[in-house]
PDB file of C-alpha atoms and ligand atoms in Angstrom:
ATOM      1  CA  UNK A   4     -17.051 -49.341  43.861  1.00 78.00           C
ATOM      2  CA  UNK A   5     -16.352 -53.048  44.440  1.00 94.00           C
ATOM      3  CA  UNK A   6     -17.618 -55.452  41.801  1.00 97.00           C
ATOM      4  CA  UNK A   7     -19.267 -58.558  43.214  1.00 98.00           C
ATOM      5  CA  UNK A   8     -20.323 -61.386  40.918  1.00 98.00           C
ATOM      6  CA  UNK A   9     -23.263 -63.484  42.058  1.00 98.00           C
ATOM      7  CA  UNK A  10     -23.356 -66.905  40.422  1.00 98.00           C
ATOM      8  CA  UNK A  11     -26.961 -68.134  40.721  1.00 98.00           C
ATOM      9  CA  UNK A  12     -28.113 -64.522  41.197  1.00 98.00           C
ATOM     10  CA  UNK A  13     -31.408 -65.309  39.460  1.00 98.00           C
ATOM     11  CA  UNK A  14     -32.275 -68.019  42.005  1.00 98.00           C
ATOM     12  CA  UNK A  15     -34.852 -68.010  44.800  1.00 98.00           C
ATOM     13  CA  UNK A  16     -32.087 -67.311  47.325  1.00 98.00           C
ATOM     14  CA  UNK A  17     -29.419 -65.737  45.087  1.00 98.00           C
ATOM     15  CA  UNK A  18     -31.705 -62.936  43.829  1.00 98.00           C
ATOM     16  CA  UNK A  19     -32.401 -61.486  47.312  1.00 98.00           C
ATOM     17  CA  UNK A  20     -28.649 -61.567  47.987  1.00 98.00           C
ATOM     18  CA  UNK A  21     -27.923 -59.717  44.723  1.00 98.00           C
ATOM     19  CA  UNK A  22     -30.563 -57.080  45.578  1.00 98.00           C
ATOM     20  CA  UNK A  23     -29.219 -56.594  49.108  1.00 98.00           C
ATOM     21  CA  UNK A  24     -25.635 -56.239  47.863  1.00 98.00           C
ATOM     22  CA  UNK A  25     -26.811 -53.632  45.341  1.00 98.00           C
ATOM     23  CA  UNK A  26     -28.708 -51.745  48.088  1.00 98.00           C
ATOM     24  CA  UNK A  27     -25.539 -51.830  50.195  1.00 97.00           C
ATOM     25  CA  UNK A  28     -23.463 -50.118  47.513  1.00 96.00           C
ATOM     26  CA  UNK A  29     -21.826 -52.921  45.535  1.00 97.00           C
ATOM     27  CA  UNK A  30     -21.684 -52.996  41.772  1.00 98.00           C
ATOM     28  CA  UNK A  31     -23.412 -56.352  41.297  1.00 98.00           C
ATOM     29  CA  UNK A  32     -22.809 -58.624  38.346  1.00 98.00           C
ATOM     30  CA  UNK A  33     -25.350 -61.374  37.771  1.00 98.00           C
ATOM     31  CA  UNK A  34     -23.813 -64.513  36.286  1.00 98.00           C
ATOM     32  CA  UNK A  35     -26.486 -66.555  34.538  1.00 98.00           C
ATOM     33  CA  UNK A  36     -26.814 -69.024  31.694  1.00 98.00           C
ATOM     34  CA  UNK A  37     -29.234 -66.622  30.036  1.00 98.00           C
ATOM     35  CA  UNK A  38     -28.464 -62.929  30.507  1.00 98.00           C
ATOM     36  CA  UNK A  39     -31.498 -61.715  28.611  1.00 98.00           C
ATOM     37  CA  UNK A  40     -33.869 -63.729  30.803  1.00 98.00           C
ATOM     38  CA  UNK A  41     -31.950 -62.640  33.896  1.00 98.00           C
ATOM     39  CA  UNK A  42     -32.314 -58.967  32.930  1.00 98.00           C
ATOM     40  CA  UNK A  43     -36.048 -59.417  32.324  1.00 98.00           C
ATOM     41  CA  UNK A  44     -36.292 -60.857  35.831  1.00 98.00           C
ATOM     42  CA  UNK A  45     -34.073 -58.451  37.752  1.00 98.00           C
ATOM     43  CA  UNK A  46     -34.084 -55.202  35.758  1.00 97.00           C
ATOM     44  CA  UNK A  47     -31.515 -52.589  34.871  1.00 95.00           C
ATOM     45  CA  UNK A  48     -29.735 -52.096  38.227  1.00 94.00           C
ATOM     46  CA  UNK A  49     -27.277 -54.912  37.585  1.00 98.00           C
ATOM     47  CA  UNK A  50     -24.501 -55.879  35.176  1.00 98.00           C
ATOM     48  CA  UNK A  51     -25.150 -59.163  33.367  1.00 98.00           C
ATOM     49  CA  UNK A  52     -22.688 -61.761  32.108  1.00 98.00           C
ATOM     50  CA  UNK A  53     -23.565 -65.088  30.557  1.00 98.00           C
ATOM     51  CA  UNK A  54     -21.701 -68.177  31.762  1.00 98.00           C
ATOM     52  CA  UNK A  55     -22.231 -71.823  32.574  1.00 98.00           C
ATOM     53  CA  UNK A  56     -20.723 -73.542  35.597  1.00 98.00           C
ATOM     54  CA  UNK A  57     -19.642 -76.359  33.283  1.00 98.00           C
ATOM     55  CA  UNK A  58     -17.672 -74.063  30.955  1.00 98.00           C
ATOM     56  CA  UNK A  59     -14.446 -72.559  32.328  1.00 98.00           C
ATOM     57  CA  UNK A  60     -13.876 -70.163  29.441  1.00 98.00           C
ATOM     58  CA  UNK A  61     -17.347 -68.610  29.814  1.00 98.00           C
ATOM     59  CA  UNK A  62     -16.687 -68.236  33.562  1.00 98.00           C
ATOM     60  CA  UNK A  63     -13.282 -66.655  32.905  1.00 98.00           C
ATOM     61  CA  UNK A  64     -14.818 -63.937  30.738  1.00 98.00           C
ATOM     62  CA  UNK A  65     -17.782 -63.408  33.063  1.00 98.00           C
ATOM     63  CA  UNK A  66     -15.762 -63.179  36.285  1.00 98.00           C
ATOM     64  CA  UNK A  67     -12.884 -61.028  34.956  1.00 98.00           C
ATOM     65  CA  UNK A  68     -12.397 -57.918  37.106  1.00 97.00           C
ATOM     66  CA  UNK A  69     -14.571 -59.164  40.007  1.00 98.00           C
ATOM     67  CA  UNK A  70     -13.384 -58.144  43.476  1.00 97.00           C
ATOM     68  CA  UNK A  71     -15.603 -60.680  45.175  1.00 98.00           C
ATOM     69  CA  UNK A  72     -17.634 -63.749  44.119  1.00 98.00           C
ATOM     70  CA  UNK A  73     -20.707 -65.229  45.810  1.00 98.00           C
ATOM     71  CA  UNK A  74     -21.803 -68.699  44.673  1.00 98.00           C
ATOM     72  CA  UNK A  75     -25.456 -69.678  45.042  1.00 97.00           C
ATOM     73  CA  UNK A  76     -25.423 -72.931  43.127  1.00 89.00           C
ATOM     74  CA  UNK A  77     -28.205 -75.491  43.288  1.00 93.00           C
ATOM     75  CA  UNK A  78     -28.935 -78.786  41.545  1.00 90.00           C
ATOM     76  CA  UNK A  79     -32.123 -80.696  40.812  1.00 86.00           C
ATOM     77  CA  UNK A  80     -30.709 -84.213  41.078  1.00 90.00           C
ATOM     78  CA  UNK A  81     -27.729 -85.988  42.602  1.00 93.00           C
ATOM     79  CA  UNK A  82     -25.874 -85.677  39.302  1.00 95.00           C
ATOM     80  CA  UNK A  83     -26.576 -81.987  38.663  1.00 95.00           C
ATOM     81  CA  UNK A  84     -25.892 -81.188  42.325  1.00 96.00           C
ATOM     82  CA  UNK A  85     -22.455 -82.759  41.977  1.00 97.00           C
ATOM     83  CA  UNK A  86     -21.840 -81.068  38.646  1.00 98.00           C
ATOM     84  CA  UNK A  87     -22.842 -77.625  39.929  1.00 98.00           C
ATOM     85  CA  UNK A  88     -21.178 -77.845  43.323  1.00 98.00           C
ATOM     86  CA  UNK A  89     -18.006 -79.869  42.899  1.00 98.00           C
ATOM     87  CA  UNK A  90     -17.208 -79.521  39.189  1.00 98.00           C
ATOM     88  CA  UNK A  91     -18.711 -76.002  39.142  1.00 98.00           C
ATOM     89  CA  UNK A  92     -16.590 -74.778  42.066  1.00 98.00           C
ATOM     90  CA  UNK A  93     -13.488 -76.325  40.498  1.00 98.00           C
ATOM     91  CA  UNK A  94     -14.307 -74.506  37.255  1.00 98.00           C
ATOM     92  CA  UNK A  95     -14.940 -71.180  39.012  1.00 98.00           C
ATOM     93  CA  UNK A  96     -11.561 -71.409  40.749  1.00 98.00           C
ATOM     94  CA  UNK A  97      -9.812 -72.321  37.498  1.00 98.00           C
ATOM     95  CA  UNK A  98     -11.478 -69.319  35.841  1.00 98.00           C
ATOM     96  CA  UNK A  99     -10.308 -67.036  38.672  1.00 98.00           C
ATOM     97  CA  UNK A 100      -6.693 -68.139  38.469  1.00 97.00           C
ATOM     98  CA  UNK A 101      -4.393 -65.104  38.702  1.00 95.00           C
ATOM     99  CA  UNK A 102      -7.176 -62.872  40.058  1.00 96.00           C
ATOM    100  CA  UNK A 103      -7.015 -61.456  43.554  1.00 96.00           C
ATOM    101  CA  UNK A 104     -10.310 -61.449  45.471  1.00 97.00           C
ATOM    102  CA  UNK A 105     -11.405 -59.835  48.726  1.00 96.00           C
ATOM    103  CA  UNK A 106     -13.625 -62.884  49.291  1.00 98.00           C
ATOM    104  CA  UNK A 107     -15.257 -65.881  47.676  1.00 98.00           C
ATOM    105  CA  UNK A 108     -18.353 -67.219  49.409  1.00 98.00           C
ATOM    106  CA  UNK A 109     -20.864 -70.013  48.901  1.00 98.00           C
ATOM    107  CA  UNK A 110     -24.221 -71.121  50.205  1.00 98.00           C
ATOM    108  CA  UNK A 111     -23.956 -74.414  52.038  1.00 98.00           C
ATOM    109  CA  UNK A 112     -26.449 -75.848  54.538  1.00 96.00           C
ATOM    110  CA  UNK A 113     -26.781 -76.118  58.309  1.00 96.00           C
ATOM    111  CA  UNK A 114     -26.268 -79.869  58.038  1.00 94.00           C
ATOM    112  CA  UNK A 115     -22.969 -79.811  56.144  1.00 96.00           C
ATOM    113  CA  UNK A 116     -20.821 -81.706  58.652  1.00 95.00           C
ATOM    114  CA  UNK A 117     -18.592 -84.708  57.928  1.00 95.00           C
ATOM    115  CA  UNK A 118     -20.642 -86.918  60.302  1.00 93.00           C
ATOM    116  CA  UNK A 119     -23.689 -86.396  58.056  1.00 93.00           C
ATOM    117  CA  UNK A 120     -21.990 -87.277  54.790  1.00 87.00           C
ATOM    118  CA  UNK A 121     -24.317 -90.257  54.277  1.00 88.00           C
ATOM    119  CA  UNK A 122     -26.424 -87.642  52.418  1.00 93.00           C
ATOM    120  CA  UNK A 123     -24.909 -86.781  49.037  1.00 94.00           C
ATOM    121  CA  UNK A 124     -25.935 -83.112  49.249  1.00 95.00           C
ATOM    122  CA  UNK A 125     -23.897 -82.677  52.449  1.00 95.00           C
ATOM    123  CA  UNK A 126     -20.999 -84.559  50.877  1.00 96.00           C
ATOM    124  CA  UNK A 127     -20.934 -82.346  47.775  1.00 97.00           C
ATOM    125  CA  UNK A 128     -21.278 -79.154  49.832  1.00 97.00           C
ATOM    126  CA  UNK A 129     -18.259 -80.269  51.894  1.00 98.00           C
ATOM    127  CA  UNK A 130     -16.275 -81.058  48.744  1.00 98.00           C
ATOM    128  CA  UNK A 131     -17.060 -77.629  47.279  1.00 98.00           C
ATOM    129  CA  UNK A 132     -16.137 -75.994  50.568  1.00 98.00           C
ATOM    130  CA  UNK A 133     -12.807 -77.868  50.663  1.00 98.00           C
ATOM    131  CA  UNK A 134     -12.015 -76.497  47.203  1.00 98.00           C
ATOM    132  CA  UNK A 135     -12.626 -72.911  48.410  1.00 98.00           C
ATOM    133  CA  UNK A 136     -10.392 -73.521  51.434  1.00 98.00           C
ATOM    134  CA  UNK A 137      -7.595 -74.936  49.285  1.00 97.00           C
ATOM    135  CA  UNK A 138      -7.833 -72.070  46.787  1.00 97.00           C
ATOM    136  CA  UNK A 139      -5.988 -69.599  48.998  1.00 96.00           C
ATOM    137  CA  UNK A 140      -8.695 -66.945  48.438  1.00 98.00           C
ATOM    138  CA  UNK A 141     -10.308 -65.507  51.588  1.00 98.00           C
ATOM    139  CA  UNK A 142     -13.485 -67.592  51.833  1.00 98.00           C
ATOM    140  CA  UNK A 143     -16.808 -67.662  53.636  1.00 98.00           C
ATOM    141  CA  UNK A 144     -19.214 -70.591  53.842  1.00 98.00           C
ATOM    142  CA  UNK A 145     -22.788 -69.700  54.775  1.00 98.00           C
ATOM    143  CA  UNK A 146     -24.681 -72.518  56.517  1.00 98.00           C
ATOM    144  CA  UNK A 147     -28.344 -71.526  56.666  1.00 98.00           C
ATOM    145  CA  UNK A 148     -31.050 -73.687  58.163  1.00 97.00           C
ATOM    146  CA  UNK A 149     -34.288 -74.244  56.223  1.00 97.00           C
ATOM    147  CA  UNK A 150     -35.728 -71.260  54.389  1.00 98.00           C
ATOM    148  CA  UNK A 151     -39.344 -70.193  54.901  1.00 98.00           C
ATOM    149  CA  UNK A 152     -39.399 -69.735  51.107  1.00 98.00           C
ATOM    150  CA  UNK A 153     -39.217 -73.551  50.786  1.00 96.00           C
ATOM    151  CA  UNK A 154     -42.698 -73.999  52.252  1.00 97.00           C
ATOM    152  CA  UNK A 155     -44.594 -73.140  49.032  1.00 96.00           C
ATOM    153  CA  UNK A 156     -42.451 -75.727  47.228  1.00 94.00           C
ATOM    154  CA  UNK A 157     -44.347 -78.481  49.077  1.00 93.00           C
ATOM    155  CA  UNK A 158     -47.573 -77.471  47.321  1.00 94.00           C
ATOM    156  CA  UNK A 159     -49.115 -79.844  44.804  1.00 90.00           C
ATOM    157  CA  UNK A 160     -52.348 -78.510  43.327  1.00 90.00           C
ATOM    158  CA  UNK A 161     -54.339 -77.282  46.341  1.00 89.00           C
ATOM    159  CA  UNK A 162     -52.537 -79.441  48.887  1.00 94.00           C
ATOM    160  CA  UNK A 163     -49.343 -79.157  50.882  1.00 94.00           C
ATOM    161  CA  UNK A 164     -47.535 -82.458  51.054  1.00 92.00           C
ATOM    162  CA  UNK A 165     -45.883 -83.114  54.387  1.00 94.00           C
ATOM    163  CA  UNK A 166     -43.568 -86.113  54.583  1.00 94.00           C
ATOM    164  CA  UNK A 167     -43.310 -87.014  58.227  1.00 86.00           C
ATOM    165  CA  UNK A 168     -43.280 -87.461  61.144  1.00 89.00           C
ATOM    166  CA  UNK A 169     -40.666 -84.593  61.152  1.00 89.00           C
ATOM    167  CA  UNK A 170     -40.510 -83.994  64.857  1.00 89.00           C
ATOM    168  CA  UNK A 171     -37.241 -82.053  65.068  1.00 94.00           C
ATOM    169  CA  UNK A 172     -37.375 -78.288  65.558  1.00 96.00           C
ATOM    170  CA  UNK A 173     -36.011 -76.272  62.633  1.00 96.00           C
ATOM    171  CA  UNK A 174     -34.878 -72.650  62.950  1.00 97.00           C
ATOM    172  CA  UNK A 175     -36.586 -71.364  59.796  1.00 98.00           C
ATOM    173  CA  UNK A 176     -35.190 -68.166  58.301  1.00 98.00           C
ATOM    174  CA  UNK A 177     -36.312 -65.776  55.593  1.00 98.00           C
ATOM    175  CA  UNK A 178     -34.352 -65.211  52.387  1.00 98.00           C
ATOM    176  CA  UNK A 179     -34.323 -61.473  53.103  1.00 98.00           C
ATOM    177  CA  UNK A 180     -32.646 -61.968  56.495  1.00 98.00           C
ATOM    178  CA  UNK A 181     -30.193 -64.379  54.902  1.00 98.00           C
ATOM    179  CA  UNK A 182     -29.375 -61.792  52.226  1.00 98.00           C
ATOM    180  CA  UNK A 183     -28.659 -59.145  54.889  1.00 98.00           C
ATOM    181  CA  UNK A 184     -26.400 -61.574  56.749  1.00 98.00           C
ATOM    182  CA  UNK A 185     -24.443 -62.374  53.573  1.00 98.00           C
ATOM    183  CA  UNK A 186     -24.010 -58.719  52.655  1.00 98.00           C
ATOM    184  CA  UNK A 187     -22.938 -57.711  56.186  1.00 98.00           C
ATOM    185  CA  UNK A 188     -20.419 -60.542  56.352  1.00 98.00           C
ATOM    186  CA  UNK A 189     -18.931 -59.754  52.947  1.00 97.00           C
ATOM    187  CA  UNK A 190     -18.478 -56.102  53.948  1.00 96.00           C
ATOM    188  CA  UNK A 191     -16.696 -57.100  57.157  1.00 96.00           C
ATOM    189  CA  UNK A 192     -13.071 -58.052  56.482  1.00 94.00           C
ATOM    190  CA  UNK A 193     -12.821 -59.763  59.881  1.00 95.00           C
ATOM    191  CA  UNK A 194     -15.428 -62.286  58.640  1.00 96.00           C
ATOM    192  CA  UNK A 195     -13.150 -64.424  56.517  1.00 97.00           C
ATOM    193  CA  UNK A 196     -12.021 -68.036  56.375  1.00 98.00           C
ATOM    194  CA  UNK A 197     -14.919 -69.301  58.398  1.00 97.00           C
ATOM    195  CA  UNK A 198     -18.123 -71.329  58.292  1.00 97.00           C
ATOM    196  CA  UNK A 199     -21.127 -69.331  59.398  1.00 98.00           C
ATOM    197  CA  UNK A 200     -24.229 -71.225  60.608  1.00 98.00           C
ATOM    198  CA  UNK A 201     -27.346 -69.041  60.231  1.00 98.00           C
ATOM    199  CA  UNK A 202     -30.503 -69.886  62.182  1.00 98.00           C
ATOM    200  CA  UNK A 203     -33.894 -68.231  62.382  1.00 98.00           C
ATOM    201  CA  UNK A 204     -35.333 -67.079  65.716  1.00 97.00           C
ATOM    202  CA  UNK A 205     -37.646 -70.001  66.620  1.00 97.00           C
ATOM    203  CA  UNK A 206     -37.439 -73.791  66.521  1.00 96.00           C
ATOM    204  CA  UNK A 207     -40.560 -75.057  64.728  1.00 97.00           C
ATOM    205  CA  UNK A 208     -41.058 -78.589  63.406  1.00 96.00           C
ATOM    206  CA  UNK A 209     -41.645 -79.144  59.704  1.00 95.00           C
ATOM    207  CA  UNK A 210     -45.140 -80.392  60.514  1.00 94.00           C
ATOM    208  CA  UNK A 211     -46.039 -77.242  62.450  1.00 96.00           C
ATOM    209  CA  UNK A 212     -44.507 -74.919  59.813  1.00 97.00           C
ATOM    210  CA  UNK A 213     -46.390 -76.681  57.000  1.00 96.00           C
ATOM    211  CA  UNK A 214     -49.644 -76.454  58.998  1.00 96.00           C
ATOM    212  CA  UNK A 215     -49.162 -72.734  59.676  1.00 97.00           C
ATOM    213  CA  UNK A 216     -48.390 -72.037  56.030  1.00 97.00           C
ATOM    214  CA  UNK A 217     -51.387 -74.109  54.891  1.00 96.00           C
ATOM    215  CA  UNK A 218     -53.741 -72.266  57.238  1.00 96.00           C
ATOM    216  CA  UNK A 219     -52.742 -68.837  55.928  1.00 95.00           C
ATOM    217  CA  UNK A 220     -52.613 -69.977  52.287  1.00 95.00           C
ATOM    218  CA  UNK A 221     -55.959 -71.782  52.704  1.00 95.00           C
ATOM    219  CA  UNK A 222     -54.589 -75.132  51.603  1.00 96.00           C
ATOM    220  CA  UNK A 223     -55.122 -78.594  53.018  1.00 96.00           C
ATOM    221  CA  UNK A 224     -52.222 -80.690  54.300  1.00 96.00           C
ATOM    222  CA  UNK A 225     -51.648 -84.267  53.286  1.00 95.00           C
ATOM    223  CA  UNK A 226     -49.239 -86.093  55.575  1.00 94.00           C
ATOM    224  CA  UNK A 227     -47.384 -89.011  54.101  1.00 94.00           C
ATOM    225  CA  UNK A 228     -45.167 -91.314  56.164  1.00 95.00           C
ATOM    226  CA  UNK A 229     -41.616 -91.612  54.889  1.00 94.00           C
ATOM    227  CA  UNK A 230     -42.059 -95.272  53.885  1.00 95.00           C
ATOM    228  CA  UNK A 231     -45.107 -94.410  51.754  1.00 95.00           C
ATOM    229  CA  UNK A 232     -43.358 -91.477  50.045  1.00 94.00           C
ATOM    230  CA  UNK A 233     -40.411 -93.765  49.245  1.00 94.00           C
ATOM    231  CA  UNK A 234     -42.646 -96.550  47.950  1.00 95.00           C
ATOM    232  CA  UNK A 235     -44.606 -94.132  45.780  1.00 93.00           C
ATOM    233  CA  UNK A 236     -41.359 -92.660  44.523  1.00 94.00           C
ATOM    234  CA  UNK A 237     -40.132 -96.118  43.474  1.00 94.00           C
ATOM    235  CA  UNK A 238     -43.442 -97.007  41.798  1.00 95.00           C
ATOM    236  CA  UNK A 239     -43.629 -93.675  39.951  1.00 93.00           C
ATOM    237  CA  UNK A 240     -39.851 -93.651  39.308  1.00 93.00           C
ATOM    238  CA  UNK A 241     -39.823 -90.203  40.846  1.00 92.00           C
ATOM    239  CA  UNK A 242     -36.241 -89.639  42.042  1.00 90.00           C
ATOM    240  CA  UNK A 243     -37.076 -86.303  43.661  1.00 89.00           C
ATOM    241  CA  UNK A 244     -39.849 -87.860  45.798  1.00 91.00           C
ATOM    242  CA  UNK A 245     -37.513 -90.651  46.929  1.00 93.00           C
ATOM    243  CA  UNK A 246     -34.884 -88.058  47.763  1.00 91.00           C
ATOM    244  CA  UNK A 247     -37.339 -85.791  49.611  1.00 90.00           C
ATOM    245  CA  UNK A 248     -38.421 -88.785  51.740  1.00 93.00           C
ATOM    246  CA  UNK A 249     -34.795 -89.652  52.456  1.00 92.00           C
ATOM    247  CA  UNK A 250     -34.029 -86.033  53.392  1.00 91.00           C
ATOM    248  CA  UNK A 251     -36.948 -85.897  55.855  1.00 92.00           C
ATOM    249  CA  UNK A 252     -35.866 -89.194  57.410  1.00 92.00           C
ATOM    250  CA  UNK A 253     -32.291 -87.921  57.672  1.00 91.00           C
ATOM    251  CA  UNK A 254     -33.412 -84.656  59.285  1.00 89.00           C
ATOM    252  CA  UNK A 255     -35.642 -86.482  61.744  1.00 90.00           C
ATOM    253  CA  UNK A 256     -32.610 -88.503  62.783  1.00 89.00           C
ATOM    254  CA  UNK A 257     -30.004 -85.745  63.043  1.00 89.00           C
ATOM    255  CA  UNK A 258     -32.008 -82.571  63.735  1.00 90.00           C
ATOM    256  CA  UNK A 259     -30.162 -79.279  63.831  1.00 93.00           C
ATOM    257  CA  UNK A 260     -26.897 -78.964  65.683  1.00 90.00           C
ATOM    258  CA  UNK A 261     -27.097 -76.658  68.703  1.00 90.00           C
ATOM    259  CA  UNK A 262     -24.574 -73.977  67.716  1.00 92.00           C
ATOM    260  CA  UNK A 263     -24.103 -71.221  70.267  1.00 91.00           C
ATOM    261  CA  UNK A 264     -22.195 -68.963  67.834  1.00 92.00           C
ATOM    262  CA  UNK A 265     -24.763 -69.277  64.997  1.00 95.00           C
ATOM    263  CA  UNK A 266     -25.952 -65.979  63.516  1.00 97.00           C
ATOM    264  CA  UNK A 267     -29.593 -65.518  64.606  1.00 97.00           C
ATOM    265  CA  UNK A 268     -31.944 -63.796  62.206  1.00 98.00           C
ATOM    266  CA  UNK A 269     -35.021 -61.841  63.298  1.00 98.00           C
ATOM    267  CA  UNK A 270     -38.072 -62.541  61.137  1.00 98.00           C
ATOM    268  CA  UNK A 271     -40.436 -65.062  62.732  1.00 98.00           C
ATOM    269  CA  UNK A 272     -42.495 -67.486  60.678  1.00 98.00           C
ATOM    270  CA  UNK A 273     -45.830 -65.779  61.431  1.00 98.00           C
ATOM    271  CA  UNK A 274     -44.395 -62.366  60.455  1.00 98.00           C
ATOM    272  CA  UNK A 275     -43.108 -63.821  57.191  1.00 98.00           C
ATOM    273  CA  UNK A 276     -46.478 -65.464  56.480  1.00 97.00           C
ATOM    274  CA  UNK A 277     -48.134 -62.087  57.011  1.00 95.00           C
ATOM    275  CA  UNK A 278     -45.750 -60.457  54.546  1.00 93.00           C
ATOM    276  CA  UNK A 279     -45.854 -62.953  51.687  1.00 88.00           C
ATOM    277  CA  UNK A 280     -49.450 -64.201  51.740  1.00 83.00           C
TER     278      UNK A 280
HETATM  279  N1  LIG B 330     -34.229 -74.322  50.448  1.00 92.33           N
HETATM  280  C1  LIG B 330     -33.635 -74.363  51.631  1.00 92.33           C
HETATM  281  O1  LIG B 330     -34.287 -74.403  52.679  1.00 92.33           O
HETATM  282  C2  LIG B 330     -32.123 -74.341  51.688  1.00 92.33           C
HETATM  283  C3  LIG B 330     -31.501 -74.366  52.949  1.00 92.33           C
HETATM  284  C4  LIG B 330     -30.115 -74.283  52.991  1.00 92.33           C
HETATM  285  C5  LIG B 330     -29.372 -74.208  51.824  1.00 92.33           C
HETATM  286  N2  LIG B 330     -30.016 -74.205  50.614  1.00 92.33           N
HETATM  287  C6  LIG B 330     -29.214 -74.174  49.379  1.00 92.33           C
HETATM  288  O2  LIG B 330     -29.713 -73.216  48.472  1.00 92.33           O
HETATM  289  C7  LIG B 330     -29.347 -73.632  47.165  1.00 92.33           C
HETATM  290  C8  LIG B 330     -30.544 -73.466  46.256  1.00 92.33           C
HETATM  291  O3  LIG B 330     -30.715 -72.086  46.035  1.00 92.33           O
HETATM  292  P1  LIG B 330     -31.967 -71.532  45.252  1.00 92.33           P
HETATM  293  O4  LIG B 330     -33.196 -72.054  45.904  1.00 92.33           O
HETATM  294  O5  LIG B 330     -31.769 -70.074  45.104  1.00 92.33           O
HETATM  295  O6  LIG B 330     -31.810 -72.260  43.848  1.00 92.33           O
HETATM  296  P2  LIG B 330     -32.619 -71.975  42.500  1.00 92.33           P
HETATM  297  O7  LIG B 330     -33.758 -71.041  42.727  1.00 92.33           O
HETATM  298  O8  LIG B 330     -32.883 -73.306  41.907  1.00 92.33           O
HETATM  299  O9  LIG B 330     -31.558 -71.192  41.601  1.00 92.33           O
HETATM  300  C9  LIG B 330     -30.474 -71.872  41.071  1.00 92.33           C
HETATM  301  C10 LIG B 330     -29.524 -70.881  40.423  1.00 92.33           C
HETATM  302  O10 LIG B 330     -28.415 -71.616  39.929  1.00 92.33           O
HETATM  303  C11 LIG B 330     -28.106 -71.153  38.633  1.00 92.33           C
HETATM  304  N3  LIG B 330     -27.548 -72.270  37.858  1.00 92.33           N
HETATM  305  C12 LIG B 330     -28.022 -73.538  37.797  1.00 92.33           C
HETATM  306  N4  LIG B 330     -27.246 -74.281  36.968  1.00 92.33           N
HETATM  307  C13 LIG B 330     -26.276 -73.452  36.495  1.00 92.33           C
HETATM  308  C14 LIG B 330     -25.190 -73.621  35.606  1.00 92.33           C
HETATM  309  N5  LIG B 330     -24.923 -74.801  35.024  1.00 92.33           N
HETATM  310  N6  LIG B 330     -24.410 -72.560  35.346  1.00 92.33           N
HETATM  311  C15 LIG B 330     -24.659 -71.356  35.907  1.00 92.33           C
HETATM  312  N7  LIG B 330     -25.660 -71.133  36.787  1.00 92.33           N
HETATM  313  C16 LIG B 330     -26.466 -72.165  37.064  1.00 92.33           C
HETATM  314  C17 LIG B 330     -29.409 -70.649  38.039  1.00 92.33           C
HETATM  315  O11 LIG B 330     -29.099 -69.586  37.165  1.00 92.33           O
HETATM  316  P3  LIG B 330     -29.635 -69.448  35.656  1.00 92.33           P
HETATM  317  O12 LIG B 330     -30.824 -70.364  35.518  1.00 92.33           O
HETATM  318  O13 LIG B 330     -30.004 -67.995  35.538  1.00 92.33           O
HETATM  319  O14 LIG B 330     -28.491 -69.826  34.818  1.00 92.33           O
HETATM  320  C18 LIG B 330     -30.154 -70.118  39.281  1.00 92.33           C
HETATM  321  O15 LIG B 330     -29.865 -68.748  39.487  1.00 92.33           O
HETATM  322  C19 LIG B 330     -28.892 -75.064  47.239  1.00 92.33           C
HETATM  323  O16 LIG B 330     -27.484 -75.107  47.136  1.00 92.33           O
HETATM  324  C20 LIG B 330     -29.292 -75.489  48.629  1.00 92.33           C
HETATM  325  O17 LIG B 330     -28.416 -76.423  49.181  1.00 92.33           O
HETATM  326  C21 LIG B 330     -31.382 -74.264  50.521  1.00 92.33           C
END
């Protein structure tokens, strides 16, 4: 049985991938900074190894014997995003030196294109991707649009905060559909050395998606113009609010690229709302 290591396998998006890979017959190794906590979360069906993206020797021990590696890194700030994506990917590749892999894959985003590198998240995704390409390992870069699972993250107390206007349609997808796409692609040896945009079935604006989620979750929506979110962020010294406002502004400007070859997932927003709420 092939061993696949999932770095970030405890995450909101990494955990569904780990579960799908297990269901599809892989021996799945969860790489986490805290194996005990990871096991409490995910149970006994997985192998667990403790490692930190900032520590090559821990990664070397954790990844030894892997046939395949999937990276689901995140980052809470510009600095940690850089550390986890660029330095982390460099460290993973150093740790894998001398090992032969069937594939190494990473989660990127649907907006990771050089023309959008005014946003640091896109820039760091592209840098991490370049490292995979240079590594010589067969690679895969998944480029999902926005996840439906992000909608609850806009909740503050009993309100959903919508930073707008957000008029561009977004092809929302579910983490479960994403996980199936990742597993299918990793099992298919013809799916290598490529970037794979993944879009949900319908184009729905952020405003509409937030309103639909709020209605089902019985929450109220507070819309905040971008300028106000930024101003509040500066006053409160809240970097994540400033960044969220900048991201919404950026998305309103660029929208999603129309990609005819994008993988299309099936679950619609209303179906997902019916399943999770
Ligand atoms: N939300 C969206 O709509 C969307 C759309 C497209 C792409 N994405 C991408 O999805 C990613 C976020 O995924 P997520 O929501 O699953 O993130 P998450 O829930 O925050 O999980 C982050 C994972 O990273 C691991 N991690 C963090 N720092 C680490 C370190 N120093 N060493 C080892 N592991 C570390 C954590 O593992 P432990 O805590 O167990 O160590 C955890 O499993 C981002 O890269 C984002 O660009 C998101």
